[in-house]
Coordinates of C-alpha atoms and ligand atoms in Angstrom, one line a residue:
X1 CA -111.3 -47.4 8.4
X2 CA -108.3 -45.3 7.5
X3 CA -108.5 -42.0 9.4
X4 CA -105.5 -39.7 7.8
X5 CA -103.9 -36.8 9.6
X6 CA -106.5 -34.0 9.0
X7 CA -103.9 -31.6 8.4
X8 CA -102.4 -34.1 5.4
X9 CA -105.4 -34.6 4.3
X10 CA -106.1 -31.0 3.7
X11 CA -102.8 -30.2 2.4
X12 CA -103.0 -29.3 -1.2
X13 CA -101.3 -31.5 -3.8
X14 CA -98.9 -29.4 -5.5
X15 CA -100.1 -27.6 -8.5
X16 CA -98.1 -29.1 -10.7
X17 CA -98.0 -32.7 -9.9
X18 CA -100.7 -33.5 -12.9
X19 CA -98.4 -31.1 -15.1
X20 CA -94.9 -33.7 -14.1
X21 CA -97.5 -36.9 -14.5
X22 CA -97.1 -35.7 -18.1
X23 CA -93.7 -35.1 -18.3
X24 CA -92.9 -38.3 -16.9
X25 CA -94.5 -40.4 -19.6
X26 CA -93.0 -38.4 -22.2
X27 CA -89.6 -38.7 -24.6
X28 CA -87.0 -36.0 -25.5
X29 CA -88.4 -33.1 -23.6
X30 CA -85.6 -30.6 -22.7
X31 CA -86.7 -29.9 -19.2
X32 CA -86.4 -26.5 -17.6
X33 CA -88.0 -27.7 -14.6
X34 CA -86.1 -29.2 -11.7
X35 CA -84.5 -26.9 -10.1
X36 CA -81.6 -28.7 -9.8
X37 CA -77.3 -28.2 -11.4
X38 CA -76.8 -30.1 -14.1
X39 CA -73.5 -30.1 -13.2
X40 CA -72.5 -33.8 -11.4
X41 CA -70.7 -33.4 -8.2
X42 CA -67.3 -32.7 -8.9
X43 CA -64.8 -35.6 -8.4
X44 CA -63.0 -34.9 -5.8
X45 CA -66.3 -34.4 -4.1
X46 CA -67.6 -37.9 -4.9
X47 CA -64.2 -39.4 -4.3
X48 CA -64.2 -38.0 -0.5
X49 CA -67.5 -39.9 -0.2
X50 CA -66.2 -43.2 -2.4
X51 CA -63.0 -43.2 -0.1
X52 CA -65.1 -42.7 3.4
X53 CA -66.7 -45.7 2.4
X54 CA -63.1 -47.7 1.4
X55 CA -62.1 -46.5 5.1
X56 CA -64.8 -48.3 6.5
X57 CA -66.9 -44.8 7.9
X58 CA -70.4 -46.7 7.9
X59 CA -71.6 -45.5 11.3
X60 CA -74.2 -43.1 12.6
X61 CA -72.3 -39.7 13.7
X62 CA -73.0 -37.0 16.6
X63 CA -76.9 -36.4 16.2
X64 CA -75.2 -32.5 15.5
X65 CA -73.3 -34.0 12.5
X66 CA -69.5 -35.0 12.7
X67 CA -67.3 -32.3 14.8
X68 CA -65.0 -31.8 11.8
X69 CA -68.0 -31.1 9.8
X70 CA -69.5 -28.4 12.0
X71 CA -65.9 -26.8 12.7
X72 CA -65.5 -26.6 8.8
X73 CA -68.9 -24.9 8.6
X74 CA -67.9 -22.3 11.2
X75 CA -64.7 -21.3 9.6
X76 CA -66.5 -21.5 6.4
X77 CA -68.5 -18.8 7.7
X78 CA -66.1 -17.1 9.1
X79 CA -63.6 -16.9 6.4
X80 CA -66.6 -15.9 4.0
X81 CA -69.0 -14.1 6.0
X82 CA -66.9 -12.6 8.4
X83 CA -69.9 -14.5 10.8
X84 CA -69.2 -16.3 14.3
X85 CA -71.1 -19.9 15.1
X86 CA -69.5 -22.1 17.9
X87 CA -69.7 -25.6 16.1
X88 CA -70.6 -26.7 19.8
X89 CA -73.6 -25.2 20.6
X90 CA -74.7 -23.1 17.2
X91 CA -74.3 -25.4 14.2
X92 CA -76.6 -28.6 13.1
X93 CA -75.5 -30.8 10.2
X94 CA -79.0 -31.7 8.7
X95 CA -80.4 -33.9 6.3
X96 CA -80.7 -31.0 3.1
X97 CA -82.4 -27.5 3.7
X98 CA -85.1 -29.5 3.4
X99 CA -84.8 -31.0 7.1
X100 CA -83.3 -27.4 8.5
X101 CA -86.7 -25.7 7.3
X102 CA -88.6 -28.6 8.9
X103 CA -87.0 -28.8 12.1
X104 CA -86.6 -25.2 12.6
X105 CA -90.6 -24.4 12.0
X106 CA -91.6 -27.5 14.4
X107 CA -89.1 -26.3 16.9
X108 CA -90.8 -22.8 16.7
X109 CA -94.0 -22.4 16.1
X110 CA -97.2 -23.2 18.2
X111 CA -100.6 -24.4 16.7
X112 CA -102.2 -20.7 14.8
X113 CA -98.5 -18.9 15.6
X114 CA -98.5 -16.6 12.3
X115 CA -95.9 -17.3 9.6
X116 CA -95.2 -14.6 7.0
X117 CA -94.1 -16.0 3.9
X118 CA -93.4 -13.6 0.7
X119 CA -95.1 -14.8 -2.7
X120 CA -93.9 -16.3 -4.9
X121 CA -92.7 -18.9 -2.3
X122 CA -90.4 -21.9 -2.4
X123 CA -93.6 -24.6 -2.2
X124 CA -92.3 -26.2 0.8
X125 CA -92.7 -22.8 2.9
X126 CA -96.3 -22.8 3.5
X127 CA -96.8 -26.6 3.2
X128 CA -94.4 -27.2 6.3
X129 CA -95.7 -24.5 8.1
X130 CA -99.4 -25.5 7.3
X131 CA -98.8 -28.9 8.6
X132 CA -97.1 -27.7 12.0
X133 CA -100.5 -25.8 12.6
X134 CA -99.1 -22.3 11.9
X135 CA -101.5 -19.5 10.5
X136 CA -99.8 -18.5 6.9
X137 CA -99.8 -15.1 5.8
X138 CA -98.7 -14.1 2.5
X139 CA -97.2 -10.8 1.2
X140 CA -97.1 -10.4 -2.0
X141 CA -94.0 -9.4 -4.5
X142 CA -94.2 -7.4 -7.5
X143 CA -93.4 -6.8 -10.5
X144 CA -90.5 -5.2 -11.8
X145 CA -88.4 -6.0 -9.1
X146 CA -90.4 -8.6 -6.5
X147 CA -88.3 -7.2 -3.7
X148 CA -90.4 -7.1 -0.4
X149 CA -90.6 -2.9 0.1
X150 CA -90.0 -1.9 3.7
X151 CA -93.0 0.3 3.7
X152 CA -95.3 -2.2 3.2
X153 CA -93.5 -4.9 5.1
X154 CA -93.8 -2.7 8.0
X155 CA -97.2 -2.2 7.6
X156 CA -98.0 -6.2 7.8
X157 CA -96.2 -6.7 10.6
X158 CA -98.1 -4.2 12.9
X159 CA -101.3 -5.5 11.5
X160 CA -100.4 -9.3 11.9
X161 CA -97.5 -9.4 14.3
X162 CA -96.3 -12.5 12.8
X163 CA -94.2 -15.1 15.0
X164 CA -92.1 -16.1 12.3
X165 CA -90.6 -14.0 8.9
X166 CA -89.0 -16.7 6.1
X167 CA -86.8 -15.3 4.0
X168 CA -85.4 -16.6 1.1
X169 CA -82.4 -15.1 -1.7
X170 CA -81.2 -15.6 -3.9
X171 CA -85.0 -16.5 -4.2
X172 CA -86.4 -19.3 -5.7
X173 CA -88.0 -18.9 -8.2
X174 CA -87.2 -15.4 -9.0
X175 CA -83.7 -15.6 -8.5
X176 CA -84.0 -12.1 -7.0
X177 CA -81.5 -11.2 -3.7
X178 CA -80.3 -8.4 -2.0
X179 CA -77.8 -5.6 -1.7
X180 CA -76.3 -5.6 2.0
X181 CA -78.1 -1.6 2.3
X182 CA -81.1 -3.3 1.3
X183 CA -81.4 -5.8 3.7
X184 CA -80.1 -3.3 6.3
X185 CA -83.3 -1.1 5.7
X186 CA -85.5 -4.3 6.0
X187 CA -84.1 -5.2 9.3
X188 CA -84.4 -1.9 10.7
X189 CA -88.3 -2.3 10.4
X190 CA -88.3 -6.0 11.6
X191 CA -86.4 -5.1 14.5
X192 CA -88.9 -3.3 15.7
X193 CA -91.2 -7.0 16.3
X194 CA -90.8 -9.6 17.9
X195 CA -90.5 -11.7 15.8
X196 CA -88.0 -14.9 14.4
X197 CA -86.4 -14.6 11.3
X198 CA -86.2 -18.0 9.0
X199 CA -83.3 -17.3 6.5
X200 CA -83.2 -19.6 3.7
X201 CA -79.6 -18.9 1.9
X202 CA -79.1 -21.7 -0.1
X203 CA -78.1 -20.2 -3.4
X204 CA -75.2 -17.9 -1.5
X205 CA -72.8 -18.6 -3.4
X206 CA -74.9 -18.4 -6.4
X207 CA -74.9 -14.8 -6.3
X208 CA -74.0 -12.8 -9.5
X209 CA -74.2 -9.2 -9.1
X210 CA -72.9 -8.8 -6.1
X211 CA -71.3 -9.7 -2.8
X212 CA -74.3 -12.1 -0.9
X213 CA -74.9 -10.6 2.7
X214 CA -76.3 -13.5 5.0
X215 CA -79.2 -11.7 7.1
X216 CA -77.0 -13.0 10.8
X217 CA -74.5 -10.2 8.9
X218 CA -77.4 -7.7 9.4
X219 CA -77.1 -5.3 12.4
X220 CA -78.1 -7.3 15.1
X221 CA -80.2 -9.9 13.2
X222 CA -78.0 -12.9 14.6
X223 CA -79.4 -13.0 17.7
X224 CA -82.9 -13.8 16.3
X225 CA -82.3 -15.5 12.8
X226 CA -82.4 -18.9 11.8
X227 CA -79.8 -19.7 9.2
X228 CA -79.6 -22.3 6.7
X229 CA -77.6 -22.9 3.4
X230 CA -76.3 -26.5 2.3
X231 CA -74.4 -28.0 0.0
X232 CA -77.1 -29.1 -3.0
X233 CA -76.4 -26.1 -5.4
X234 CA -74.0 -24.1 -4.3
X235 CA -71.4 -27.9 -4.8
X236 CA -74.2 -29.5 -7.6
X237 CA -74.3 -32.2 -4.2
X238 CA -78.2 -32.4 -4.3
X239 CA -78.3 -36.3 -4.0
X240 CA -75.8 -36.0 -0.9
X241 CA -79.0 -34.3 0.6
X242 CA -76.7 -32.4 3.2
X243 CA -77.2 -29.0 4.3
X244 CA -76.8 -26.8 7.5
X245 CA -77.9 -24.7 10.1
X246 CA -76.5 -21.4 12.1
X247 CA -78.7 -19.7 15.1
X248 CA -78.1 -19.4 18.4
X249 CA -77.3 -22.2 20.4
X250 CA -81.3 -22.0 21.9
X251 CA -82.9 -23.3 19.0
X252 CA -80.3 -25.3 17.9
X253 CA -80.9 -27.2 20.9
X254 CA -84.3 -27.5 20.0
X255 CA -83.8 -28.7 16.8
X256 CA -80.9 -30.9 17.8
X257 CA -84.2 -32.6 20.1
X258 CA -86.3 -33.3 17.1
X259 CA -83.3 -34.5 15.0
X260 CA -82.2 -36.9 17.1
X261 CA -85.6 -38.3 17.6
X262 CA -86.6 -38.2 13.9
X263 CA -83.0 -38.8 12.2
X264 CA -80.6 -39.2 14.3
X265 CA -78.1 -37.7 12.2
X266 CA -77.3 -36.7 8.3
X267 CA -75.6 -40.0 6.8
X268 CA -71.7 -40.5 7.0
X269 CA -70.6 -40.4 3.7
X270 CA -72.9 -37.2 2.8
X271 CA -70.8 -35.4 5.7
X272 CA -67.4 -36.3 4.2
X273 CA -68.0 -35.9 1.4
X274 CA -69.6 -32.1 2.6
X275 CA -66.4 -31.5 4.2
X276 CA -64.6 -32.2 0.9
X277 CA -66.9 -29.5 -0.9
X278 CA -65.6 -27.2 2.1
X279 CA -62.1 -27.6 2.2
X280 CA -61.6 -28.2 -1.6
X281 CA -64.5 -27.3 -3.6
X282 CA -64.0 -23.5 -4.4
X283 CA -62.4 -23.9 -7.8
X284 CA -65.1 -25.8 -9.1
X285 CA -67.6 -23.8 -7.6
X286 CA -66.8 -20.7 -9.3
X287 CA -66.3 -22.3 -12.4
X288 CA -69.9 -23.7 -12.4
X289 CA -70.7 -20.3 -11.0
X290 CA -69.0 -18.2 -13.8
X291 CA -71.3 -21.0 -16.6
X292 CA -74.4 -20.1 -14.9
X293 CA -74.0 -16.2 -15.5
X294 CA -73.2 -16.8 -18.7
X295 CA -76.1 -18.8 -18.8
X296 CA -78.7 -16.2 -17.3
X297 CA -77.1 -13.6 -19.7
X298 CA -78.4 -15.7 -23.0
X299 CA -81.8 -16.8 -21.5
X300 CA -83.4 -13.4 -20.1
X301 CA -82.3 -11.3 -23.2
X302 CA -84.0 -13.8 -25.0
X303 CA -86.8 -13.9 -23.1
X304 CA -87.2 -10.0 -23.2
X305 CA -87.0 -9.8 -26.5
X306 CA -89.7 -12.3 -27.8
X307 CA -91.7 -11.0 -25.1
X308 CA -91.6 -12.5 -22.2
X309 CA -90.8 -10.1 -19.3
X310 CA -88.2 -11.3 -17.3
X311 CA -86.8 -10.0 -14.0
X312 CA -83.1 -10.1 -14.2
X313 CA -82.3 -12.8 -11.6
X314 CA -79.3 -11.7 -9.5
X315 CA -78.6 -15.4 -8.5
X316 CA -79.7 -19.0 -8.2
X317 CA -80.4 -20.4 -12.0
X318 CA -84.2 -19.6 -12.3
X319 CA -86.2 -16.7 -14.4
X320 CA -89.5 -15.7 -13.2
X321 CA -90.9 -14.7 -16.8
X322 CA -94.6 -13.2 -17.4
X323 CA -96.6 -15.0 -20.0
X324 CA -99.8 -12.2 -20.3
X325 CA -98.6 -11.7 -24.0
X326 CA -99.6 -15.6 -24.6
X327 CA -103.0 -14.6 -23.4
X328 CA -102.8 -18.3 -21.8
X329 CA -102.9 -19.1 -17.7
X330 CA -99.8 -20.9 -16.3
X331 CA -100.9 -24.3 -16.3
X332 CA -102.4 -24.2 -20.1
X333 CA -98.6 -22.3 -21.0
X334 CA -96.8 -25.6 -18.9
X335 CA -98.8 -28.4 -21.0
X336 CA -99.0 -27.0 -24.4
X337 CA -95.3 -25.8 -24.7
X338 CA -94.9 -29.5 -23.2
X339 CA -97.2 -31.0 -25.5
X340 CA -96.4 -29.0 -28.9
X341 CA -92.5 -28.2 -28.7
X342 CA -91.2 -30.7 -25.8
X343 CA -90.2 -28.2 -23.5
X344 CA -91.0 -28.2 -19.6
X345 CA -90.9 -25.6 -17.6
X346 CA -92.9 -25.1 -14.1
X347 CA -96.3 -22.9 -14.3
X348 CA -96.2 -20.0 -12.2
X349 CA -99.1 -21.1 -9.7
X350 CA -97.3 -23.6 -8.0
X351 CA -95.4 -20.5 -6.2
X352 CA -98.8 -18.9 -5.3
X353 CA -101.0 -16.4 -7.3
X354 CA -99.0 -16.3 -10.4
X355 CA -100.8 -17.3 -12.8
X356 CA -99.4 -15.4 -15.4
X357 CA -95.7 -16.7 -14.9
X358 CA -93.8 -19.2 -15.4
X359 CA -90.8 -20.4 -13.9
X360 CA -87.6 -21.3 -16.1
X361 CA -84.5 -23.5 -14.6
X362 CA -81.6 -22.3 -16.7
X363 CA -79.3 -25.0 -15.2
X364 CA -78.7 -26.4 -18.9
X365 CA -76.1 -26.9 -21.2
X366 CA -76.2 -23.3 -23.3
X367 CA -76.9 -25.4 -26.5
X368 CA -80.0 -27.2 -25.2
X369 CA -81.0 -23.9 -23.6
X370 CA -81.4 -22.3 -27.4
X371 CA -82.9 -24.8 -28.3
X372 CA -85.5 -24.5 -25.4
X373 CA -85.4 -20.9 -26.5
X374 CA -86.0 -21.5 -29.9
X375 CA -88.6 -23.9 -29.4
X376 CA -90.6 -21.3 -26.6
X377 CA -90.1 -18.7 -30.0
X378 CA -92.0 -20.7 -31.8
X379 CA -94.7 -21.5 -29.5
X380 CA -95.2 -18.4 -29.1
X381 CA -96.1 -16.9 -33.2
X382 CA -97.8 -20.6 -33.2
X383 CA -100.4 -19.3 -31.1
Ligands
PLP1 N1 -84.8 -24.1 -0.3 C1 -84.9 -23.6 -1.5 C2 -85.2 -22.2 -1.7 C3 -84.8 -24.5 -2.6 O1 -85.0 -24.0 -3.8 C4 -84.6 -25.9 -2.3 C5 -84.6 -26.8 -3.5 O2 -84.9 -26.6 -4.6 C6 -84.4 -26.3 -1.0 C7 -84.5 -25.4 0.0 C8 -84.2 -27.7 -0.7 O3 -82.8 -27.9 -0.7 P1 -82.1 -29.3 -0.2 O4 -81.7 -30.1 -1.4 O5 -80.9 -28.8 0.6 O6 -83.0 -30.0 0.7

């Protein structure tokens, strides 16, 4: 007999695995639901990695990621952040965000250490967590603004003393982030626990309202933050599957542990091409930058107005929009917008008890987004 992992087995499938099933089998549906650029990496980008290859760069690297790599990633965040990370000791290349979030709740948290994750989540949050044994605790984000409040924040922590905090903005999938004042007040009640901070900042550079604070920035949140971005959005690189890490050298070191045993290392030609995106990828990032505001500007307005509240997202390329004036649950929404106007976007529960949202990925070309937005219009009087 088979005997399974009993936490695997008691993982949840994704709520929205049926709804995909669907999509999968079906023609000329303009999806809004990957959250992924549409953009292809830009070619300078994919020649970096075509020319590694031509130079014969086929090996395994330094189980941190390639020294050039990490040092451009430190003066990366230097030059933008005005943040210090030895590429020695305090910076790991990883396999996406993906790995980073991984390695840096295996390296941290003990069998029923508490994890506070805000709702709505990014799905891999409490399924990683879960499956490392943690206890997950949920706080839960409102409307109008689904900012966590530091009133109530505070009041969770003393209750639960939680091991671990993940943050996540630009958030996916409300696209809401935070003013630098904003995240000062939430530090100063954090601060006060003891407590790790998981910072998940992969839309950075995706910010559109203003200038993106990285928490490490915060008072003296470096010493006990775990920071990750990569290279997926922010350079439209999401195949590369490269991403980064910067915390202090401690649990780098015990990250670095589990890498090395589990990976090894990111591959070659995702790092070269990374260091591309670094040295030369600026121009093209605020271009696709500058498309998706433009973007975000057509697709909430138009939301609002046939009646779907929408948050304003202040980065990333999602909308977080309520459906109550459909008088239909999340999943119903999904798969009859799917099935009667060919339009997929992701049903709200598969971020946690949202059943009355949907998420919409407006990383489209604006044409196919009005028509998605046409087509949602007429679902809508349809019903
Ligand atoms: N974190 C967040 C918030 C995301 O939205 C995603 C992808 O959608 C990831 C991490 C995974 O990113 P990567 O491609 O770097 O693994």
């Amino acid at each position: 007999m088979i005997v399974l992992n009993k936490r695997v087995e008691e993982l949840k499938p994704s709520g929205i695995r049926e709804f995909f099933e669907l999509v999968l089998g079906m023609k000329e549906v303009i999806s809004l639901g990957v959250g992924e650029p549409d953009f292809t990496t830009p070619w300078n980008i994919r020649e970096r990695a075509i020319f590694s290859l031509e130079e014969g760069y086929t090996s395994y690297t330094s189980n941190k990621g390639l020294f050039s790599l990490r040092k451009a990633i430190s003066s990366y965040l230097e030059k933008y952040y005005d943040l210090s990370y030895d590429p020695e000791t305090e910076i790991l290349v990883t396999v996406g965000v993906s790995q980073a979030f991984d390695l840096a709740i295996r390296a941290l948290v003990n069998e029923r250490d508490k994890v506070l994750i805000f709702e709505p989540f990014y799905v891999a949050y409490p399924a990683i967590s879960f499956l490392q044994g943690a206890q997950n605790l949920f706080l839960k984000l409102e409307e109008p603004d689904f900012k966590i409040k530091p009133k109530k924040l505070y009041e969770v922590l003393k209750k639960n003393k939680p091991k671990i905090i993940i943050l996540n903005y630009p958030s996916n999938p409300t696209g809401v982030s935070y003013t630098k004042e904003e995240l000062k007040e939430l530090w100063r009640v954090i601060k006060k626990f003891d407590c790790v901070v998981i910072s998940d900042e992969i839309y950075d550079r995706l910010s559109y309202d203003f200038i993106h604070t990285p928490f490490p920035k915060v008072g003296s949140a470096k010493k006990r933050t775990v920071y990750m971005s990569g290279f997926s959005k922010n350079f439209a690189m999401t195949g590369f599957r490269i991403g980064f890490v910067a915390a202090p050298s401690k649990i780098i070191e015990a990250m670095t542990k589990i890498h090395q045993y589990s990976m090894l290392c990111a591959p070659i030609t995702s790092q070269m091409a990374a260091l591309e995106a670094l040295e030369k990828g600026e121009k093209e990032l605020e271009l696709m930058k500058k498309e998706y505001k433009r973007r975000r500007e057509l697709v909430v307005e138009f939301l609002n107005e046939i009646g779907l509240k929408t948050t304003k997202p202040n980065g990333a390329f999602y909308c977080f929009s309520n459906i109550e004036v459909s008088r239909l649950k999340s999943v119903e929404f999904a798969k009859r917008l799917l099935l009667e106007k060919k339009v997929a976007v992701v049903p709200g529960i598969a971020f946690g008890d949202f059943d009355n949202f949907i998420r919409i990925t407006y990383a489209q070309k604006i044409d196919t987004l009005k028509e998605a937005l046409n087509r949602i219009k007429e679902f809508l009087s349809s019903l």
